[in-house]
mmCIF file of the C-alpha atoms, coordinates in Angstrom:
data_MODEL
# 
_entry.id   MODEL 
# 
loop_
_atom_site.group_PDB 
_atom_site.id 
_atom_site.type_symbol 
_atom_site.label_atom_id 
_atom_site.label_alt_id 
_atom_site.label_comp_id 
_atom_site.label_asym_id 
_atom_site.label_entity_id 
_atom_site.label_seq_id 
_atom_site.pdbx_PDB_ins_code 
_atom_site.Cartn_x 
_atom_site.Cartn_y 
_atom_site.Cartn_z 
_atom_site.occupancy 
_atom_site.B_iso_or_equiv 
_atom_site.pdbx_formal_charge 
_atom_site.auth_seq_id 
_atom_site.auth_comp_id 
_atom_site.auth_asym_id 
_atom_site.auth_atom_id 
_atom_site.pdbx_PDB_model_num 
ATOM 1   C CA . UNK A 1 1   ? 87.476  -12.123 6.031  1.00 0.00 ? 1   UNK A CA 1 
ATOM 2   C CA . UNK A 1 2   ? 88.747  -9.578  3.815  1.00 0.00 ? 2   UNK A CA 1 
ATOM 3   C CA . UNK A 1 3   ? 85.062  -8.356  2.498  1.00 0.00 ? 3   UNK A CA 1 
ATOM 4   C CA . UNK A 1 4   ? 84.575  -7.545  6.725  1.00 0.00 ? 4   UNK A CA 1 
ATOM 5   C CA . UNK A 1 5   ? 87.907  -5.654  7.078  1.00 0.00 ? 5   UNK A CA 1 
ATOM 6   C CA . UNK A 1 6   ? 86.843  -3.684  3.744  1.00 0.00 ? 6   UNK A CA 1 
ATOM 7   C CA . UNK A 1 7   ? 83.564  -2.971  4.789  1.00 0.00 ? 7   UNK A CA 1 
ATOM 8   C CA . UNK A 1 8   ? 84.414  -2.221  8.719  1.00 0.00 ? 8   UNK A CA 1 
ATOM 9   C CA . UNK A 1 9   ? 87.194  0.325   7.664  1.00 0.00 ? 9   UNK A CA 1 
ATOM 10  C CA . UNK A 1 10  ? 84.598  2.163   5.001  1.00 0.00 ? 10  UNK A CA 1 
ATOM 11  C CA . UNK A 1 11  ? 81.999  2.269   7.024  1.00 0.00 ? 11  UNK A CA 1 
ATOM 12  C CA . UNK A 1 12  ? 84.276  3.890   9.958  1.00 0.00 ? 12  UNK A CA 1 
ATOM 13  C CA . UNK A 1 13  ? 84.552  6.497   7.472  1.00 0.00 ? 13  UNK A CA 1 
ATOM 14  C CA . UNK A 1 14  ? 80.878  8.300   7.948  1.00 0.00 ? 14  UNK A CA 1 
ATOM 15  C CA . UNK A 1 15  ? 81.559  7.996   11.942 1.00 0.00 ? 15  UNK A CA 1 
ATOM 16  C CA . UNK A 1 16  ? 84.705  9.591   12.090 1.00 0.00 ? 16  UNK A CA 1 
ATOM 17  C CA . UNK A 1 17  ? 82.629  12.670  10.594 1.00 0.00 ? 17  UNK A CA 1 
ATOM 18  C CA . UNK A 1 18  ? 79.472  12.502  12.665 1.00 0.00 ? 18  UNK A CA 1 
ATOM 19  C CA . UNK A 1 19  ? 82.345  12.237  15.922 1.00 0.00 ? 19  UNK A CA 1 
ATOM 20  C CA . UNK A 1 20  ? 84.297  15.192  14.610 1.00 0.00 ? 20  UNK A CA 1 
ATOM 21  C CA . UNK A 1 21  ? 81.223  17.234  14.844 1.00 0.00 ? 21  UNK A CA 1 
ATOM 22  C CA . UNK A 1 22  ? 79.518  16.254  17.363 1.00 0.00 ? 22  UNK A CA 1 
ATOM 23  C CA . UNK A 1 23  ? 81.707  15.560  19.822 1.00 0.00 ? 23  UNK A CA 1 
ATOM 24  C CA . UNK A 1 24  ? 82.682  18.215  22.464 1.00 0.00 ? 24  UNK A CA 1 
ATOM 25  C CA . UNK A 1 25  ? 86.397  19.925  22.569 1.00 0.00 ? 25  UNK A CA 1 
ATOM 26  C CA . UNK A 1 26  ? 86.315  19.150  26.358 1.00 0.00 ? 26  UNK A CA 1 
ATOM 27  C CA . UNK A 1 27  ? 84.738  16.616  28.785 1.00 0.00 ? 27  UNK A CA 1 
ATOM 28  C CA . UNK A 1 28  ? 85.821  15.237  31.955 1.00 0.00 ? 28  UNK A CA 1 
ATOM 29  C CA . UNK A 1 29  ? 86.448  11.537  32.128 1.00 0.00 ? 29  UNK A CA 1 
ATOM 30  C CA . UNK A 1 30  ? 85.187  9.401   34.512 1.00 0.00 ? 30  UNK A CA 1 
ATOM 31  C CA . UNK A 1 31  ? 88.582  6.549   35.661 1.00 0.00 ? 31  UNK A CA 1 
ATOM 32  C CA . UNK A 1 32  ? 90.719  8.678   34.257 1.00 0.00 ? 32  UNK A CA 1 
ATOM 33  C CA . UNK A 1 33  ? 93.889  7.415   36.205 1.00 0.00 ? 33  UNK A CA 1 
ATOM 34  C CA . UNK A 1 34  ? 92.665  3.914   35.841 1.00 0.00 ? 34  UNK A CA 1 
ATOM 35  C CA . UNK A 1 35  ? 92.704  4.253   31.803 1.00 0.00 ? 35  UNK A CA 1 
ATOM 36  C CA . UNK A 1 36  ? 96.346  5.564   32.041 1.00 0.00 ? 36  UNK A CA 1 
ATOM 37  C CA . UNK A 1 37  ? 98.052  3.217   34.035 1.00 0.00 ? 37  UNK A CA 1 
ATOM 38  C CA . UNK A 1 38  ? 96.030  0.553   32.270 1.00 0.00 ? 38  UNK A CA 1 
ATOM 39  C CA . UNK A 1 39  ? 97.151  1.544   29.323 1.00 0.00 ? 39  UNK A CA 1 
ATOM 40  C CA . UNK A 1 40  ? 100.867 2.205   30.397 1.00 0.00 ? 40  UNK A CA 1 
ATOM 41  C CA . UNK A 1 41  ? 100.999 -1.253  32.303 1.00 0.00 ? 41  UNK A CA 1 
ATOM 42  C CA . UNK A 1 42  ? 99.927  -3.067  28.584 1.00 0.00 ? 42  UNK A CA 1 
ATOM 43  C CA . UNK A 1 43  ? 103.045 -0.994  27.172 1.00 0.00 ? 43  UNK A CA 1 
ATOM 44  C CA . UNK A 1 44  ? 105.154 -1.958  30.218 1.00 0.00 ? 44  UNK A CA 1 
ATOM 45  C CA . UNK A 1 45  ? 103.922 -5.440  29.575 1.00 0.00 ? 45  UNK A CA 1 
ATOM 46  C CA . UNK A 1 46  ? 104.687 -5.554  25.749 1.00 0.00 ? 46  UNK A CA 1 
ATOM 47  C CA . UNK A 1 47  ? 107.840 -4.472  25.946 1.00 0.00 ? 47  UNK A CA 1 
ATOM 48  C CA . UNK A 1 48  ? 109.004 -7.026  28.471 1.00 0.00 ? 48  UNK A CA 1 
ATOM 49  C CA . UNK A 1 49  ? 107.513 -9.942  26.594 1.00 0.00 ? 49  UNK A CA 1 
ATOM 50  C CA . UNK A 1 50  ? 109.128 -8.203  23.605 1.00 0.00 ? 50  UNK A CA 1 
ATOM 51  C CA . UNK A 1 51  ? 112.500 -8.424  25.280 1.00 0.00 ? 51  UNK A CA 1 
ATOM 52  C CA . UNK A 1 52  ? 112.062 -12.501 26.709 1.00 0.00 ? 52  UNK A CA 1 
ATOM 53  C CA . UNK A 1 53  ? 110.339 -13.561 23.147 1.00 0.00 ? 53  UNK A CA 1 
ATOM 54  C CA . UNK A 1 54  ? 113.571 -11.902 22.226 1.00 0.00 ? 54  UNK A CA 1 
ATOM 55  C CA . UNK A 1 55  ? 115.993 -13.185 23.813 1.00 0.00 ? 55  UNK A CA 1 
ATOM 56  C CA . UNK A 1 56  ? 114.499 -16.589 23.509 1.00 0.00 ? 56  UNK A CA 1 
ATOM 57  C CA . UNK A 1 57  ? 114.335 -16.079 19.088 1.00 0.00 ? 57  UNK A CA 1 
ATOM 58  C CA . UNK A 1 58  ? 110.885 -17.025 19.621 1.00 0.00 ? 58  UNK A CA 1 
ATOM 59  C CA . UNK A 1 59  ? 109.087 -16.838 16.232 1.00 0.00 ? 59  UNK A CA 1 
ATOM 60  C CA . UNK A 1 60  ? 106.277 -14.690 17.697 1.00 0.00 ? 60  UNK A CA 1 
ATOM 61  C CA . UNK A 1 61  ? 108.430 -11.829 18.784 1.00 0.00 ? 61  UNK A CA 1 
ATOM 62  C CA . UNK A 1 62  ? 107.479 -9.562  15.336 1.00 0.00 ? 62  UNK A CA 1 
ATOM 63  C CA . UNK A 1 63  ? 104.179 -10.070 16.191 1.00 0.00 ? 63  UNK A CA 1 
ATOM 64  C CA . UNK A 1 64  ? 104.181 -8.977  20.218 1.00 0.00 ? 64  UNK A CA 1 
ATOM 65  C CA . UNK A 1 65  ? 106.827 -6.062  18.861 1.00 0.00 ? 65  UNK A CA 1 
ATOM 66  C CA . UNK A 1 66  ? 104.171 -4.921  16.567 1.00 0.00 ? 66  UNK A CA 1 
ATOM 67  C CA . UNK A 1 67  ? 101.789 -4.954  19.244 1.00 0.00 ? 67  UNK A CA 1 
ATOM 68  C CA . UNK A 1 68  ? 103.591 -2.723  21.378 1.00 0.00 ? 68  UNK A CA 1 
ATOM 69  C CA . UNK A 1 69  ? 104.867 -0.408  19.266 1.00 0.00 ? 69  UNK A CA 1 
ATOM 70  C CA . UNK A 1 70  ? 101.004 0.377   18.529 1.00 0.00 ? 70  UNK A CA 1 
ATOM 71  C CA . UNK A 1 71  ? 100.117 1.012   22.153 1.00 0.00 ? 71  UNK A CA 1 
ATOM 72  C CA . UNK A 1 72  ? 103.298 3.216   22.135 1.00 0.00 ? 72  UNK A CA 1 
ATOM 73  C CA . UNK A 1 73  ? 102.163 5.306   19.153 1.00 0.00 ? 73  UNK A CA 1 
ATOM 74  C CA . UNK A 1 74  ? 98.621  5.294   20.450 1.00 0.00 ? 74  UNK A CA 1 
ATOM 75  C CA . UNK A 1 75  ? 99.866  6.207   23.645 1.00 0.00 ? 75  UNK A CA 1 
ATOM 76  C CA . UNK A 1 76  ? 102.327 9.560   22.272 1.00 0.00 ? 76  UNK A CA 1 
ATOM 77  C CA . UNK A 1 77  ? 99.352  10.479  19.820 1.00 0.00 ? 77  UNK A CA 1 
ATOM 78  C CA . UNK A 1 78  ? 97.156  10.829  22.827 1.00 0.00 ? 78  UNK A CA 1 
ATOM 79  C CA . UNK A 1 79  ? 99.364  12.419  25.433 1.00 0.00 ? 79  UNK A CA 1 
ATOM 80  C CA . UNK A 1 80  ? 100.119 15.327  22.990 1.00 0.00 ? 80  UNK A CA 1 
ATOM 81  C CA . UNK A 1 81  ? 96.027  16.091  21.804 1.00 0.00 ? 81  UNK A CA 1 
ATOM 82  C CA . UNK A 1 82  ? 95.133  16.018  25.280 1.00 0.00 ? 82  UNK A CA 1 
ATOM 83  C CA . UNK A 1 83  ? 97.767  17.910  26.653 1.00 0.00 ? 83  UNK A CA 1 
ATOM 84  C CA . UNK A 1 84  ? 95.418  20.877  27.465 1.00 0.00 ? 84  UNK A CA 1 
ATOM 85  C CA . UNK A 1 85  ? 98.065  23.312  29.154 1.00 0.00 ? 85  UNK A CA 1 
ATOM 86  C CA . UNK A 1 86  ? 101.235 20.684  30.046 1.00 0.00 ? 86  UNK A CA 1 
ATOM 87  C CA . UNK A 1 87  ? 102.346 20.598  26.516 1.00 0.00 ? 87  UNK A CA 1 
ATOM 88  C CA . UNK A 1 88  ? 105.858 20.802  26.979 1.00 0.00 ? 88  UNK A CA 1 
ATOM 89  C CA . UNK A 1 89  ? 105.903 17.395  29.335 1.00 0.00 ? 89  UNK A CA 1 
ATOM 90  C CA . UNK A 1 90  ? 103.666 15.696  26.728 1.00 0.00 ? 90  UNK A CA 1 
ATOM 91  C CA . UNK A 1 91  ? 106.010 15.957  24.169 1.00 0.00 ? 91  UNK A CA 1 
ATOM 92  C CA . UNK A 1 92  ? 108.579 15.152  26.339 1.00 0.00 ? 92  UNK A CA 1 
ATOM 93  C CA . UNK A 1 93  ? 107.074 11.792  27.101 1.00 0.00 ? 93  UNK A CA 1 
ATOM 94  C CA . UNK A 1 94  ? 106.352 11.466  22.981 1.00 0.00 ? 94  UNK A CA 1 
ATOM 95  C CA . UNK A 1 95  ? 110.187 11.473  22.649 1.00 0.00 ? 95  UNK A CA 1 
ATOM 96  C CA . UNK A 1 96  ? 110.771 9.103   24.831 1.00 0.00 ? 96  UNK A CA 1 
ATOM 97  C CA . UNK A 1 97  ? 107.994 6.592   23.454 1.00 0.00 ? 97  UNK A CA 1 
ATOM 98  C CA . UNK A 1 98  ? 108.647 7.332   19.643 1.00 0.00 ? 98  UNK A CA 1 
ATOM 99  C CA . UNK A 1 99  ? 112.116 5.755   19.666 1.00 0.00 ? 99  UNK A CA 1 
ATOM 100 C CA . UNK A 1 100 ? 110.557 2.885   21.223 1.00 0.00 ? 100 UNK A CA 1 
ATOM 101 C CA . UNK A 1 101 ? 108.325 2.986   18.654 1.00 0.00 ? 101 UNK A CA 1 
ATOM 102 C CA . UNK A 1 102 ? 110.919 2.366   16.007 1.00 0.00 ? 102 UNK A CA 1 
ATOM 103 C CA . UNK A 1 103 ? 113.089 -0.035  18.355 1.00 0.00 ? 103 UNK A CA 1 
ATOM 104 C CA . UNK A 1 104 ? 109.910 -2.361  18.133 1.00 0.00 ? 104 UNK A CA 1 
ATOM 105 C CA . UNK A 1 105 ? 109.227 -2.299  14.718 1.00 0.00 ? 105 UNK A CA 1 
ATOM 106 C CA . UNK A 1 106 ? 113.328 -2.463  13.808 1.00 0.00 ? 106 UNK A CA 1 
ATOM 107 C CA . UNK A 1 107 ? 112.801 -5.589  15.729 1.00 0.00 ? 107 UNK A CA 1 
ATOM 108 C CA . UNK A 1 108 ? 108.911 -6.562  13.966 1.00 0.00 ? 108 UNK A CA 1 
ATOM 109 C CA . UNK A 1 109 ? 110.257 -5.587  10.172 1.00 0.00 ? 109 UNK A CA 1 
ATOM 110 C CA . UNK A 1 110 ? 112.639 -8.809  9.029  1.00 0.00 ? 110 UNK A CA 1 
ATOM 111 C CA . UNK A 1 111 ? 115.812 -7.169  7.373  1.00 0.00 ? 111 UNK A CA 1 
ATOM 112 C CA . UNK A 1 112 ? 116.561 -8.717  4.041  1.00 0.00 ? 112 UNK A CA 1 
ATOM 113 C CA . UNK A 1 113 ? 120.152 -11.191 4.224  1.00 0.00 ? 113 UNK A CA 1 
ATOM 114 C CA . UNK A 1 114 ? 122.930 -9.844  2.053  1.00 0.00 ? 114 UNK A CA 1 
ATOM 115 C CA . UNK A 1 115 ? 123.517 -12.270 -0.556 1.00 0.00 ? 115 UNK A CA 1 
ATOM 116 C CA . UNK A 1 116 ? 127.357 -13.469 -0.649 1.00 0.00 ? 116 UNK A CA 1 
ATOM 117 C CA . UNK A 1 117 ? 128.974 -12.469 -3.845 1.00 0.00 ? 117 UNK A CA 1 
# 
């Protein structure tokens, strides 16, 4: 398993290039508004099964936090590079989904017990 990550992740390598120049700066998207609140309702979704795992100490709640703080990240990285002209609201929206971004992972990253002295 770890020879196919290796080789998938090196071989993404030569695409990224042909896609950064090839690709054009602008194209319209067909489903545009379908892809969005797709993508929002899998965030909406993550964090609410973040918060009942939670609440429950379920075992799997690093894992679903983990999750969702991806699609968070994923999600600011993309509203600010296509932003086109609405900039300011983009980034707006990026500071509201980067602190969710770190209250997922402070709840994904297991925090060392302090030993008793």
């Amino acid at each position: 398993m770890k020879k196919l990550f290796w080789a998938a992740g090196l071989c993404l390598l030569p695409w990224i290039a042909v896609l950064g120049t090839t690709l054009p700066e602008v194209v319209q998207a067909q489903h545009w508004r379908l892809a969005w609140t797709g993508f929002d309702t899998a965030e909406a979704a993550g964090l609410l099964l973040t918060a009942w795992l939670l609440s429950r100490g379920d075992a799997r709640t690093p894992l679903v936090a983990t999750a969702t703080a991806t699609l968070l990240l994923a999600d600011a990285w993309f509203d600010v590079v296509t932003a086109g002209d609405d900039v300011v609201f983009s980034l707006l929206m990026a500071g509201l989904e980067v602190p969710l971004v770190l209250a997922c992972l402070s709840v994904a990253v297991p925090r060392p017990v302090p030993a008793h002295v």
